[in-house]
Amino acid sequence: MRRLNKYITDAGYCSRREADRYIEQGRVTVNGRVAGLGDMVGDTDSVEVDGERVGRRRKAPVYIAFHKPVGVTCTTDRSDKTNIIDFIGYKERIFPVGRLDKDSEGLIILTNDGDIVNRILRAGNNNPKEYIVTVDKPVTPEFLGRMAAGVRILGTKTKPCEVRRKNEKTFVIFLTQGLNRQIRRMCSAMDYKVVRLKRVRVVNITLGNLEPGRWRYFTPEETAGMQEILALSSGTEEASNERKAARRNPAHGPAKGKGPGSYSEYRSRSKSPGRSKDPGRSKDSGKTEKNGPLPKGLKKNRGQS
């Protein structure tokens, strides 16, 4: 028996967070009855989302790197005319790992492998995401220091992170958490406005020279590298068990900032053999890049920010 949301995710239908949302909206049935959060299902149960049967057999994993342009929304909701799924037009059901807001651009991973979604996105796993950010005023040492130390937004203080200046009004930031519009809110709290925001790395996957609106499959080296890193990261259920164990025996809790998947560990491993320095130039990606259809009303303006 498995939790319903995990069953749907394992079938490659959507992420676990979206599965929870579908369940809450009453769009999921189990053996003909409307399901509830926390329901358990087995292999003999019939699970449907919006009347579509969710298969029991796990599909072969698909991993795609996509350069999301400004104007595309990271949602699988097809009623949104700018949704990322229709833009790409992939032949099988896939879903995005995390989000980039509509006004931002850069790397989005899409997959049918629900397990990596949880492992990449859990803040406790310290898996790094790299962004290049341009703001409306000169970047000062004080600004960089406050960003790195953590900024109070949404009723909490952001986790310490690495930040470095790129040029007068541009900086690079590495985040291991993903609060709603986090970078924009952090800048706004210090009276800065984000002019352009671009994500260029998620864990070991880099954007390279992939152009806006185009996608490619991971190279075998990237897939192996990602799986190697994420093998040391916790999924949702494992994390819950870890928290329970830590409460029972606090002395055995992990050291903050130094555990598997932390940016310091990732950086020490990123130079190992087999990593693709610029996957946007790789032979494999050159064969598989494709343009998605532009949603109605979305302009082809690659300089847009």
PDB file of N, CA and C in Angstrom, residues 32-126:
ATOM      1  N   GLY A  32     -13.828   4.542  -8.069  1.00  0.00           N
ATOM      2  CA  GLY A  32     -15.084   5.216  -8.331  1.00  0.00           C
ATOM      3  C   GLY A  32     -15.531   6.228  -7.295  1.00  0.00           C
ATOM      4  N   ARG A  33     -14.865   6.300  -6.155  1.00  0.00           N
ATOM      5  CA  ARG A  33     -15.255   7.283  -5.122  1.00  0.00           C
ATOM      6  C   ARG A  33     -14.226   8.401  -5.072  1.00  0.00           C
ATOM      7  N   VAL A  34     -14.693   9.597  -4.691  1.00  0.00           N
ATOM      8  CA  VAL A  34     -13.798  10.737  -4.583  1.00  0.00           C
ATOM      9  C   VAL A  34     -12.807  10.496  -3.444  1.00  0.00           C
ATOM     10  N   ALA A  35     -11.530  10.661  -3.736  1.00  0.00           N
ATOM     11  CA  ALA A  35     -10.473  10.354  -2.769  1.00  0.00           C
ATOM     12  C   ALA A  35     -10.200  11.542  -1.852  1.00  0.00           C
ATOM     13  N   GLY A  36      -9.501  11.250  -0.749  1.00  0.00           N
ATOM     14  CA  GLY A  36      -9.106  12.280   0.200  1.00  0.00           C
ATOM     15  C   GLY A  36      -7.608  12.242   0.445  1.00  0.00           C
ATOM     16  N   LEU A  37      -7.067  13.346   0.946  1.00  0.00           N
ATOM     17  CA  LEU A  37      -5.644  13.400   1.273  1.00  0.00           C
ATOM     18  C   LEU A  37      -5.297  12.330   2.301  1.00  0.00           C
ATOM     19  N   GLY A  38      -4.209  11.649   2.088  1.00  0.00           N
ATOM     20  CA  GLY A  38      -3.792  10.624   3.030  1.00  0.00           C
ATOM     21  C   GLY A  38      -4.333   9.244   2.731  1.00  0.00           C
ATOM     22  N   ASP A  39      -5.204   9.120   1.707  1.00  0.00           N
ATOM     23  CA  ASP A  39      -5.722   7.796   1.350  1.00  0.00           C
ATOM     24  C   ASP A  39      -4.581   6.883   0.920  1.00  0.00           C
ATOM     25  N   MET A  40      -4.740   5.596   1.233  1.00  0.00           N
ATOM     26  CA  MET A  40      -3.758   4.589   0.834  1.00  0.00           C
ATOM     27  C   MET A  40      -4.358   3.736  -0.277  1.00  0.00           C
ATOM     28  N   VAL A  41      -3.521   3.389  -1.267  1.00  0.00           N
ATOM     29  CA  VAL A  41      -4.001   2.568  -2.376  1.00  0.00           C
ATOM     30  C   VAL A  41      -3.002   1.452  -2.661  1.00  0.00           C
ATOM     31  N   GLY A  42      -3.504   0.408  -3.265  1.00  0.00           N
ATOM     32  CA  GLY A  42      -2.666  -0.725  -3.654  1.00  0.00           C
ATOM     33  C   GLY A  42      -2.702  -0.937  -5.145  1.00  0.00           C
ATOM     34  N   ASP A  43      -1.966  -1.918  -5.631  1.00  0.00           N
ATOM     35  CA  ASP A  43      -1.848  -2.156  -7.067  1.00  0.00           C
ATOM     36  C   ASP A  43      -3.147  -2.608  -7.712  1.00  0.00           C
ATOM     37  N   THR A  44      -4.089  -3.117  -6.924  1.00  0.00           N
ATOM     38  CA  THR A  44      -5.350  -3.582  -7.503  1.00  0.00           C
ATOM     39  C   THR A  44      -6.402  -2.486  -7.558  1.00  0.00           C
ATOM     40  N   ASP A  45      -6.113  -1.321  -6.960  1.00  0.00           N
ATOM     41  CA  ASP A  45      -7.077  -0.223  -6.956  1.00  0.00           C
ATOM     42  C   ASP A  45      -7.068   0.514  -8.288  1.00  0.00           C
ATOM     43  N   SER A  46      -8.223   1.073  -8.641  1.00  0.00           N
ATOM     44  CA  SER A  46      -8.364   1.871  -9.859  1.00  0.00           C
ATOM     45  C   SER A  46      -8.324   3.350  -9.475  1.00  0.00           C
ATOM     46  N   VAL A  47      -7.287   4.045  -9.928  1.00  0.00           N
ATOM     47  CA  VAL A  47      -7.100   5.461  -9.609  1.00  0.00           C
ATOM     48  C   VAL A  47      -7.280   6.279 -10.885  1.00  0.00           C
ATOM     49  N   GLU A  48      -8.108   7.326 -10.805  1.00  0.00           N
ATOM     50  CA  GLU A  48      -8.333   8.195 -11.955  1.00  0.00           C
ATOM     51  C   GLU A  48      -8.190   9.654 -11.547  1.00  0.00           C
ATOM     52  N   VAL A  49      -7.621  10.461 -12.459  1.00  0.00           N
ATOM     53  CA  VAL A  49      -7.536  11.912 -12.284  1.00  0.00           C
ATOM     54  C   VAL A  49      -8.308  12.541 -13.431  1.00  0.00           C
ATOM     55  N   ASP A  50      -9.350  13.301 -13.096  1.00  0.00           N
ATOM     56  CA  ASP A  50     -10.218  13.903 -14.115  1.00  0.00           C
ATOM     57  C   ASP A  50     -10.741  12.855 -15.087  1.00  0.00           C
ATOM     58  N   GLY A  51     -11.025  11.664 -14.559  1.00  0.00           N
ATOM     59  CA  GLY A  51     -11.576  10.601 -15.381  1.00  0.00           C
ATOM     60  C   GLY A  51     -10.552   9.819 -16.179  1.00  0.00           C
ATOM     61  N   GLU A  52      -9.280  10.199 -16.096  1.00  0.00           N
ATOM     62  CA  GLU A  52      -8.214   9.503 -16.818  1.00  0.00           C
ATOM     63  C   GLU A  52      -7.528   8.496 -15.897  1.00  0.00           C
ATOM     64  N   ARG A  53      -7.464   7.266 -16.313  1.00  0.00           N
ATOM     65  CA  ARG A  53      -6.864   6.205 -15.510  1.00  0.00           C
ATOM     66  C   ARG A  53      -5.361   6.461 -15.343  1.00  0.00           C
ATOM     67  N   VAL A  54      -4.900   6.374 -14.107  1.00  0.00           N
ATOM     68  CA  VAL A  54      -3.481   6.514 -13.814  1.00  0.00           C
ATOM     69  C   VAL A  54      -2.870   5.121 -13.814  1.00  0.00           C
ATOM     70  N   GLY A  55      -1.921   4.875 -14.731  1.00  0.00           N
ATOM     71  CA  GLY A  55      -1.364   3.536 -14.882  1.00  0.00           C
ATOM     72  C   GLY A  55      -0.542   3.105 -13.685  1.00  0.00           C
ATOM     73  N   ARG A  56      -0.541   1.816 -13.439  1.00  0.00           N
ATOM     74  CA  ARG A  56       0.221   1.276 -12.306  1.00  0.00           C
ATOM     75  C   ARG A  56       1.679   1.068 -12.673  1.00  0.00           C
ATOM     76  N   ARG A  57       1.945   0.879 -13.940  1.00  0.00           N
ATOM     77  CA  ARG A  57       3.311   0.571 -14.369  1.00  0.00           C
ATOM     78  C   ARG A  57       4.144   1.842 -14.454  1.00  0.00           C
ATOM     79  N   ARG A  58       5.287   1.846 -13.824  1.00  0.00           N
ATOM     80  CA  ARG A  58       6.172   3.011 -13.863  1.00  0.00           C
ATOM     81  C   ARG A  58       6.818   3.130 -15.245  1.00  0.00           C
ATOM     82  N   LYS A  59       6.724   4.325 -15.844  1.00  0.00           N
ATOM     83  CA  LYS A  59       7.271   4.536 -17.172  1.00  0.00           C
ATOM     84  C   LYS A  59       8.775   4.782 -17.095  1.00  0.00           C
ATOM     85  N   ALA A  60       9.439   4.562 -18.234  1.00  0.00           N
ATOM     86  CA  ALA A  60      10.876   4.846 -18.307  1.00  0.00           C
ATOM     87  C   ALA A  60      11.085   6.327 -18.016  1.00  0.00           C
ATOM     88  N   PRO A  61      12.072   6.662 -17.196  1.00  0.00           N
ATOM     89  CA  PRO A  61      12.264   8.073 -16.827  1.00  0.00           C
ATOM     90  C   PRO A  61      12.693   8.942 -18.000  1.00  0.00           C
ATOM     91  N   VAL A  62      12.152  10.142 -18.040  1.00  0.00           N
ATOM     92  CA  VAL A  62      12.500  11.146 -19.041  1.00  0.00           C
ATOM     93  C   VAL A  62      13.015  12.363 -18.294  1.00  0.00           C
ATOM     94  N   TYR A  63      14.165  12.906 -18.721  1.00  0.00           N
ATOM     95  CA  TYR A  63      14.744  14.090 -18.090  1.00  0.00           C
ATOM     96  C   TYR A  63      15.053  15.118 -19.179  1.00  0.00           C
ATOM     97  N   ILE A  64      14.442  16.285 -19.059  1.00  0.00           N
ATOM     98  CA  ILE A  64      14.564  17.331 -20.066  1.00  0.00           C
ATOM     99  C   ILE A  64      15.035  18.627 -19.416  1.00  0.00           C
ATOM    100  N   ALA A  65      15.983  19.308 -20.059  1.00  0.00           N
ATOM    101  CA  ALA A  65      16.399  20.652 -19.667  1.00  0.00           C
ATOM    102  C   ALA A  65      15.776  21.637 -20.654  1.00  0.00           C
ATOM    103  N   PHE A  66      15.064  22.621 -20.126  1.00  0.00           N
ATOM    104  CA  PHE A  66      14.326  23.571 -20.955  1.00  0.00           C
ATOM    105  C   PHE A  66      14.719  24.994 -20.573  1.00  0.00           C
ATOM    106  N   HIS A  67      14.960  25.835 -21.557  1.00  0.00           N
ATOM    107  CA  HIS A  67      15.213  27.257 -21.302  1.00  0.00           C
ATOM    108  C   HIS A  67      13.877  27.985 -21.384  1.00  0.00           C
ATOM    109  N   LYS A  68      13.265  28.177 -20.220  1.00  0.00           N
ATOM    110  CA  LYS A  68      11.964  28.836 -20.164  1.00  0.00           C
ATOM    111  C   LYS A  68      12.118  30.319 -20.489  1.00  0.00           C
ATOM    112  N   PRO A  69      11.386  30.802 -21.492  1.00  0.00           N
ATOM    113  CA  PRO A  69      11.440  32.234 -21.765  1.00  0.00           C
ATOM    114  C   PRO A  69      10.476  33.001 -20.862  1.00  0.00           C
ATOM    115  N   VAL A  70      10.661  34.300 -20.783  1.00  0.00           N
ATOM    116  CA  VAL A  70       9.714  35.153 -20.079  1.00  0.00           C
ATOM    117  C   VAL A  70       8.341  34.998 -20.737  1.00  0.00           C
ATOM    118  N   GLY A  71       7.293  34.879 -19.936  1.00  0.00           N
ATOM    119  CA  GLY A  71       5.937  34.779 -20.472  1.00  0.00           C
ATOM    120  C   GLY A  71       5.344  33.391 -20.409  1.00  0.00           C
ATOM    121  N   VAL A  72       6.174  32.366 -20.162  1.00  0.00           N
ATOM    122  CA  VAL A  72       5.681  30.992 -20.022  1.00  0.00           C
ATOM    123  C   VAL A  72       5.476  30.700 -18.534  1.00  0.00           C
ATOM    124  N   THR A  73       4.363  30.058 -18.203  1.00  0.00           N
ATOM    125  CA  THR A  73       4.011  29.772 -16.816  1.00  0.00           C
ATOM    126  C   THR A  73       4.310  28.322 -16.480  1.00  0.00           C
ATOM    127  N   CYS A  74       4.988  28.096 -15.357  1.00  0.00           N
ATOM    128  CA  CYS A  74       5.364  26.737 -14.938  1.00  0.00           C
ATOM    129  C   CYS A  74       4.186  26.037 -14.272  1.00  0.00           C
ATOM    130  N   THR A  75       3.209  25.666 -15.079  1.00  0.00           N
ATOM    131  CA  THR A  75       2.046  24.953 -14.578  1.00  0.00           C
ATOM    132  C   THR A  75       1.648  23.883 -15.584  1.00  0.00           C
ATOM    133  N   THR A  76       1.018  22.821 -15.081  1.00  0.00           N
ATOM    134  CA  THR A  76       0.488  21.792 -15.967  1.00  0.00           C
ATOM    135  C   THR A  76      -0.995  22.026 -16.242  1.00  0.00           C
ATOM    136  N   ASP A  77      -1.533  23.115 -15.720  1.00  0.00           N
ATOM    137  CA  ASP A  77      -2.945  23.463 -15.920  1.00  0.00           C
ATOM    138  C   ASP A  77      -3.138  23.936 -17.359  1.00  0.00           C
ATOM    139  N   ARG A  78      -3.795  23.114 -18.171  1.00  0.00           N
ATOM    140  CA  ARG A  78      -3.939  23.419 -19.595  1.00  0.00           C
ATOM    141  C   ARG A  78      -4.908  24.574 -19.847  1.00  0.00           C
ATOM    142  N   SER A  79      -5.675  24.990 -18.835  1.00  0.00           N
ATOM    143  CA  SER A  79      -6.568  26.133 -19.014  1.00  0.00           C
ATOM    144  C   SER A  79      -5.784  27.440 -19.053  1.00  0.00           C
ATOM    145  N   ASP A  80      -4.543  27.409 -18.558  1.00  0.00           N
ATOM    146  CA  ASP A  80      -3.655  28.565 -18.650  1.00  0.00           C
ATOM    147  C   ASP A  80      -3.012  28.548 -20.036  1.00  0.00           C
ATOM    148  N   LYS A  81      -3.309  29.555 -20.847  1.00  0.00           N
ATOM    149  CA  LYS A  81      -2.864  29.565 -22.241  1.00  0.00           C
ATOM    150  C   LYS A  81      -1.349  29.654 -22.377  1.00  0.00           C
ATOM    151  N   THR A  82      -0.653  30.045 -21.308  1.00  0.00           N
ATOM    152  CA  THR A  82       0.806  30.144 -21.377  1.00  0.00           C
ATOM    153  C   THR A  82       1.487  28.992 -20.641  1.00  0.00           C
ATOM    154  N   ASN A  83       0.765  27.887 -20.397  1.00  0.00           N
ATOM    155  CA  ASN A  83       1.335  26.777 -19.619  1.00  0.00           C
ATOM    156  C   ASN A  83       2.522  26.135 -20.320  1.00  0.00           C
ATOM    157  N   ILE A  84       3.464  25.669 -19.518  1.00  0.00           N
ATOM    158  CA  ILE A  84       4.729  25.137 -20.010  1.00  0.00           C
ATOM    159  C   ILE A  84       4.560  23.834 -20.802  1.00  0.00           C
ATOM    160  N   ILE A  85       3.531  23.057 -20.478  1.00  0.00           N
ATOM    161  CA  ILE A  85       3.325  21.758 -21.131  1.00  0.00           C
ATOM    162  C   ILE A  85       2.943  21.941 -22.597  1.00  0.00           C
ATOM    163  N   ASP A  86       1.979  22.830 -22.874  1.00  0.00           N
ATOM    164  CA  ASP A  86       1.582  23.068 -24.266  1.00  0.00           C
ATOM    165  C   ASP A  86       2.692  23.768 -25.046  1.00  0.00           C
ATOM    166  N   PHE A  87       3.472  24.600 -24.357  1.00  0.00           N
ATOM    167  CA  PHE A  87       4.568  25.299 -25.040  1.00  0.00           C
ATOM    168  C   PHE A  87       5.573  24.292 -25.587  1.00  0.00           C
ATOM    169  N   ILE A  88       5.935  23.309 -24.772  1.00  0.00           N
ATOM    170  CA  ILE A  88       6.924  22.309 -25.205  1.00  0.00           C
ATOM    171  C   ILE A  88       6.299  21.304 -26.160  1.00  0.00           C
ATOM    172  N   GLY A  89       5.073  20.870 -25.869  1.00  0.00           N
ATOM    173  CA  GLY A  89       4.387  19.937 -26.749  1.00  0.00           C
ATOM    174  C   GLY A  89       5.028  18.567 -26.786  1.00  0.00           C
ATOM    175  N   TYR A  90       5.514  18.100 -25.636  1.00  0.00           N
ATOM    176  CA  TYR A  90       6.184  16.796 -25.600  1.00  0.00           C
ATOM    177  C   TYR A  90       5.165  15.664 -25.775  1.00  0.00           C
ATOM    178  N   LYS A  91       5.597  14.554 -26.362  1.00  0.00           N
ATOM    179  CA  LYS A  91       4.693  13.463 -26.747  1.00  0.00           C
ATOM    180  C   LYS A  91       4.149  12.685 -25.554  1.00  0.00           C
ATOM    181  N   GLU A  92       4.857  12.719 -24.406  1.00  0.00           N
ATOM    182  CA  GLU A  92       4.406  11.986 -23.219  1.00  0.00           C
ATOM    183  C   GLU A  92       4.125  12.966 -22.084  1.00  0.00           C
ATOM    184  N   ARG A  93       3.468  12.477 -21.036  1.00  0.00           N
ATOM    185  CA  ARG A  93       3.152  13.331 -19.907  1.00  0.00           C
ATOM    186  C   ARG A  93       4.416  13.596 -19.082  1.00  0.00           C
ATOM    187  N   ILE A  94       4.755  14.855 -18.929  1.00  0.00           N
ATOM    188  CA  ILE A  94       5.877  15.278 -18.100  1.00  0.00           C
ATOM    189  C   ILE A  94       5.417  16.461 -17.251  1.00  0.00           C
ATOM    190  N   PHE A  95       6.202  16.824 -16.262  1.00  0.00           N
ATOM    191  CA  PHE A  95       5.839  17.960 -15.418  1.00  0.00           C
ATOM    192  C   PHE A  95       7.115  18.652 -14.960  1.00  0.00           C
ATOM    193  N   PRO A  96       7.020  19.948 -14.639  1.00  0.00           N
ATOM    194  CA  PRO A  96       8.210  20.703 -14.252  1.00  0.00           C
ATOM    195  C   PRO A  96       8.645  20.407 -12.826  1.00  0.00           C
ATOM    196  N   VAL A  97       9.955  20.465 -12.587  1.00  0.00           N
ATOM    197  CA  VAL A  97      10.514  20.324 -11.240  1.00  0.00           C
ATOM    198  C   VAL A  97      10.641  21.733 -10.671  1.00  0.00           C
ATOM    199  N   GLY A  98       9.732  22.093  -9.788  1.00  0.00           N
ATOM    200  CA  GLY A  98       9.742  23.426  -9.216  1.00  0.00           C
ATOM    201  C   GLY A  98       9.203  24.454 -10.196  1.00  0.00           C
ATOM    202  N   ARG A  99       9.482  25.724  -9.885  1.00  0.00           N
ATOM    203  CA  ARG A  99       8.915  26.814 -10.676  1.00  0.00           C
ATOM    204  C   ARG A  99       9.937  27.906 -10.943  1.00  0.00           C
ATOM    205  N   LEU A 100       9.684  28.639 -12.003  1.00  0.00           N
ATOM    206  CA  LEU A 100      10.273  29.951 -12.259  1.00  0.00           C
ATOM    207  C   LEU A 100       9.077  30.842 -12.542  1.00  0.00           C
ATOM    208  N   ASP A 101       9.007  32.007 -11.894  1.00  0.00           N
ATOM    209  CA  ASP A 101       7.826  32.826 -12.117  1.00  0.00           C
ATOM    210  C   ASP A 101       7.757  33.294 -13.563  1.00  0.00           C
ATOM    211  N   LYS A 102       6.588  33.751 -13.955  1.00  0.00           N
ATOM    212  CA  LYS A 102       6.313  34.084 -15.357  1.00  0.00           C
ATOM    213  C   LYS A 102       7.254  35.154 -15.891  1.00  0.00           C
ATOM    214  N   ASP A 103       7.704  36.052 -15.020  1.00  0.00           N
ATOM    215  CA  ASP A 103       8.563  37.157 -15.445  1.00  0.00           C
ATOM    216  C   ASP A 103      10.044  36.780 -15.479  1.00  0.00           C
ATOM    217  N   SER A 104      10.373  35.553 -15.101  1.00  0.00           N
ATOM    218  CA  SER A 104      11.760  35.105 -15.076  1.00  0.00           C
ATOM    219  C   SER A 104      12.028  34.125 -16.219  1.00  0.00           C
ATOM    220  N   GLU A 105      13.308  33.896 -16.501  1.00  0.00           N
ATOM    221  CA  GLU A 105      13.690  32.957 -17.549  1.00  0.00           C
ATOM    222  C   GLU A 105      14.765  32.005 -17.029  1.00  0.00           C
ATOM    223  N   GLY A 106      15.076  30.997 -17.841  1.00  0.00           N
ATOM    224  CA  GLY A 106      16.180  30.125 -17.487  1.00  0.00           C
ATOM    225  C   GLY A 106      15.810  28.664 -17.381  1.00  0.00           C
ATOM    226  N   LEU A 107      16.678  27.922 -16.691  1.00  0.00           N
ATOM    227  CA  LEU A 107      16.603  26.467 -16.665  1.00  0.00           C
ATOM    228  C   LEU A 107      15.437  25.937 -15.842  1.00  0.00           C
ATOM    229  N   ILE A 108      14.642  25.096 -16.484  1.00  0.00           N
ATOM    230  CA  ILE A 108      13.607  24.307 -15.816  1.00  0.00           C
ATOM    231  C   ILE A 108      13.822  22.856 -16.226  1.00  0.00           C
ATOM    232  N   ILE A 109      13.825  21.962 -15.243  1.00  0.00           N
ATOM    233  CA  ILE A 109      13.882  20.528 -15.517  1.00  0.00           C
ATOM    234  C   ILE A 109      12.458  20.009 -15.611  1.00  0.00           C
ATOM    235  N   LEU A 110      12.190  19.202 -16.619  1.00  0.00           N
ATOM    236  CA  LEU A 110      10.900  18.526 -16.742  1.00  0.00           C
ATOM    237  C   LEU A 110      11.141  17.029 -16.781  1.00  0.00           C
ATOM    238  N   THR A 111      10.233  16.273 -16.174  1.00  0.00           N
ATOM    239  CA  THR A 111      10.446  14.832 -16.032  1.00  0.00           C
ATOM    240  C   THR A 111       9.117  14.128 -15.800  1.00  0.00           C
ATOM    241  N   ASN A 112       9.145  12.802 -15.850  1.00  0.00           N
ATOM    242  CA  ASN A 112       8.016  11.994 -15.397  1.00  0.00           C
ATOM    243  C   ASN A 112       8.399  11.202 -14.151  1.00  0.00           C
ATOM    244  N   ASP A 113       9.558  11.536 -13.573  1.00  0.00           N
ATOM    245  CA  ASP A 113      10.099  10.844 -12.401  1.00  0.00           C
ATOM    246  C   ASP A 113       9.789  11.669 -11.151  1.00  0.00           C
ATOM    247  N   GLY A 114       8.717  11.309 -10.458  1.00  0.00           N
ATOM    248  CA  GLY A 114       8.289  12.085  -9.303  1.00  0.00           C
ATOM    249  C   GLY A 114       9.264  12.058  -8.146  1.00  0.00           C
ATOM    250  N   ASP A 115      10.076  11.009  -8.051  1.00  0.00           N
ATOM    251  CA  ASP A 115      10.976  10.901  -6.907  1.00  0.00           C
ATOM    252  C   ASP A 115      12.042  11.978  -6.924  1.00  0.00           C
ATOM    253  N   ILE A 116      12.563  12.328  -8.108  1.00  0.00           N
ATOM    254  CA  ILE A 116      13.619  13.335  -8.130  1.00  0.00           C
ATOM    255  C   ILE A 116      13.072  14.715  -7.802  1.00  0.00           C
ATOM    256  N   VAL A 117      11.774  14.935  -8.039  1.00  0.00           N
ATOM    257  CA  VAL A 117      11.174  16.224  -7.710  1.00  0.00           C
ATOM    258  C   VAL A 117      11.361  16.514  -6.231  1.00  0.00           C
ATOM    259  N   ASN A 118      11.004  15.543  -5.393  1.00  0.00           N
ATOM    260  CA  ASN A 118      11.114  15.731  -3.955  1.00  0.00           C
ATOM    261  C   ASN A 118      12.569  15.871  -3.519  1.00  0.00           C
ATOM    262  N   ARG A 119      13.451  15.083  -4.127  1.00  0.00           N
ATOM    263  CA  ARG A 119      14.858  15.125  -3.724  1.00  0.00           C
ATOM    264  C   ARG A 119      15.533  16.437  -4.117  1.00  0.00           C
ATOM    265  N   ILE A 120      15.167  16.986  -5.276  1.00  0.00           N
ATOM    266  CA  ILE A 120      15.756  18.252  -5.704  1.00  0.00           C
ATOM    267  C   ILE A 120      15.209  19.416  -4.900  1.00  0.00           C
ATOM    268  N   LEU A 121      13.897  19.419  -4.654  1.00  0.00           N
ATOM    269  CA  LEU A 121      13.256  20.609  -4.094  1.00  0.00           C
ATOM    270  C   LEU A 121      13.321  20.711  -2.574  1.00  0.00           C
ATOM    271  N   ARG A 122      13.488  19.591  -1.868  1.00  0.00           N
ATOM    272  CA  ARG A 122      13.528  19.676  -0.399  1.00  0.00           C
ATOM    273  C   ARG A 122      14.680  20.558   0.044  1.00  0.00           C
ATOM    274  N   ALA A 123      14.350  21.654   0.764  1.00  0.00           N
ATOM    275  CA  ALA A 123      15.383  22.600   1.210  1.00  0.00           C
ATOM    276  C   ALA A 123      16.422  21.907   2.086  1.00  0.00           C
ATOM    277  N   GLY A 124      15.993  20.902   2.865  1.00  0.00           N
ATOM    278  CA  GLY A 124      16.904  20.209   3.771  1.00  0.00           C
ATOM    279  C   GLY A 124      18.000  19.444   3.055  1.00  0.00           C
ATOM    280  N   ASN A 125      17.816  19.172   1.757  1.00  0.00           N
ATOM    281  CA  ASN A 125      18.845  18.458   1.003  1.00  0.00           C
ATOM    282  C   ASN A 125      19.948  19.383   0.500  1.00  0.00           C
ATOM    283  N   ASN A 126      19.740  20.691   0.605  1.00  0.00           N
ATOM    284  CA  ASN A 126      20.751  21.680   0.219  1.00  0.00           C
ATOM    285  C   ASN A 126      21.233  21.531  -1.221  1.00  0.00           C
TER     286      ASN A 126
END
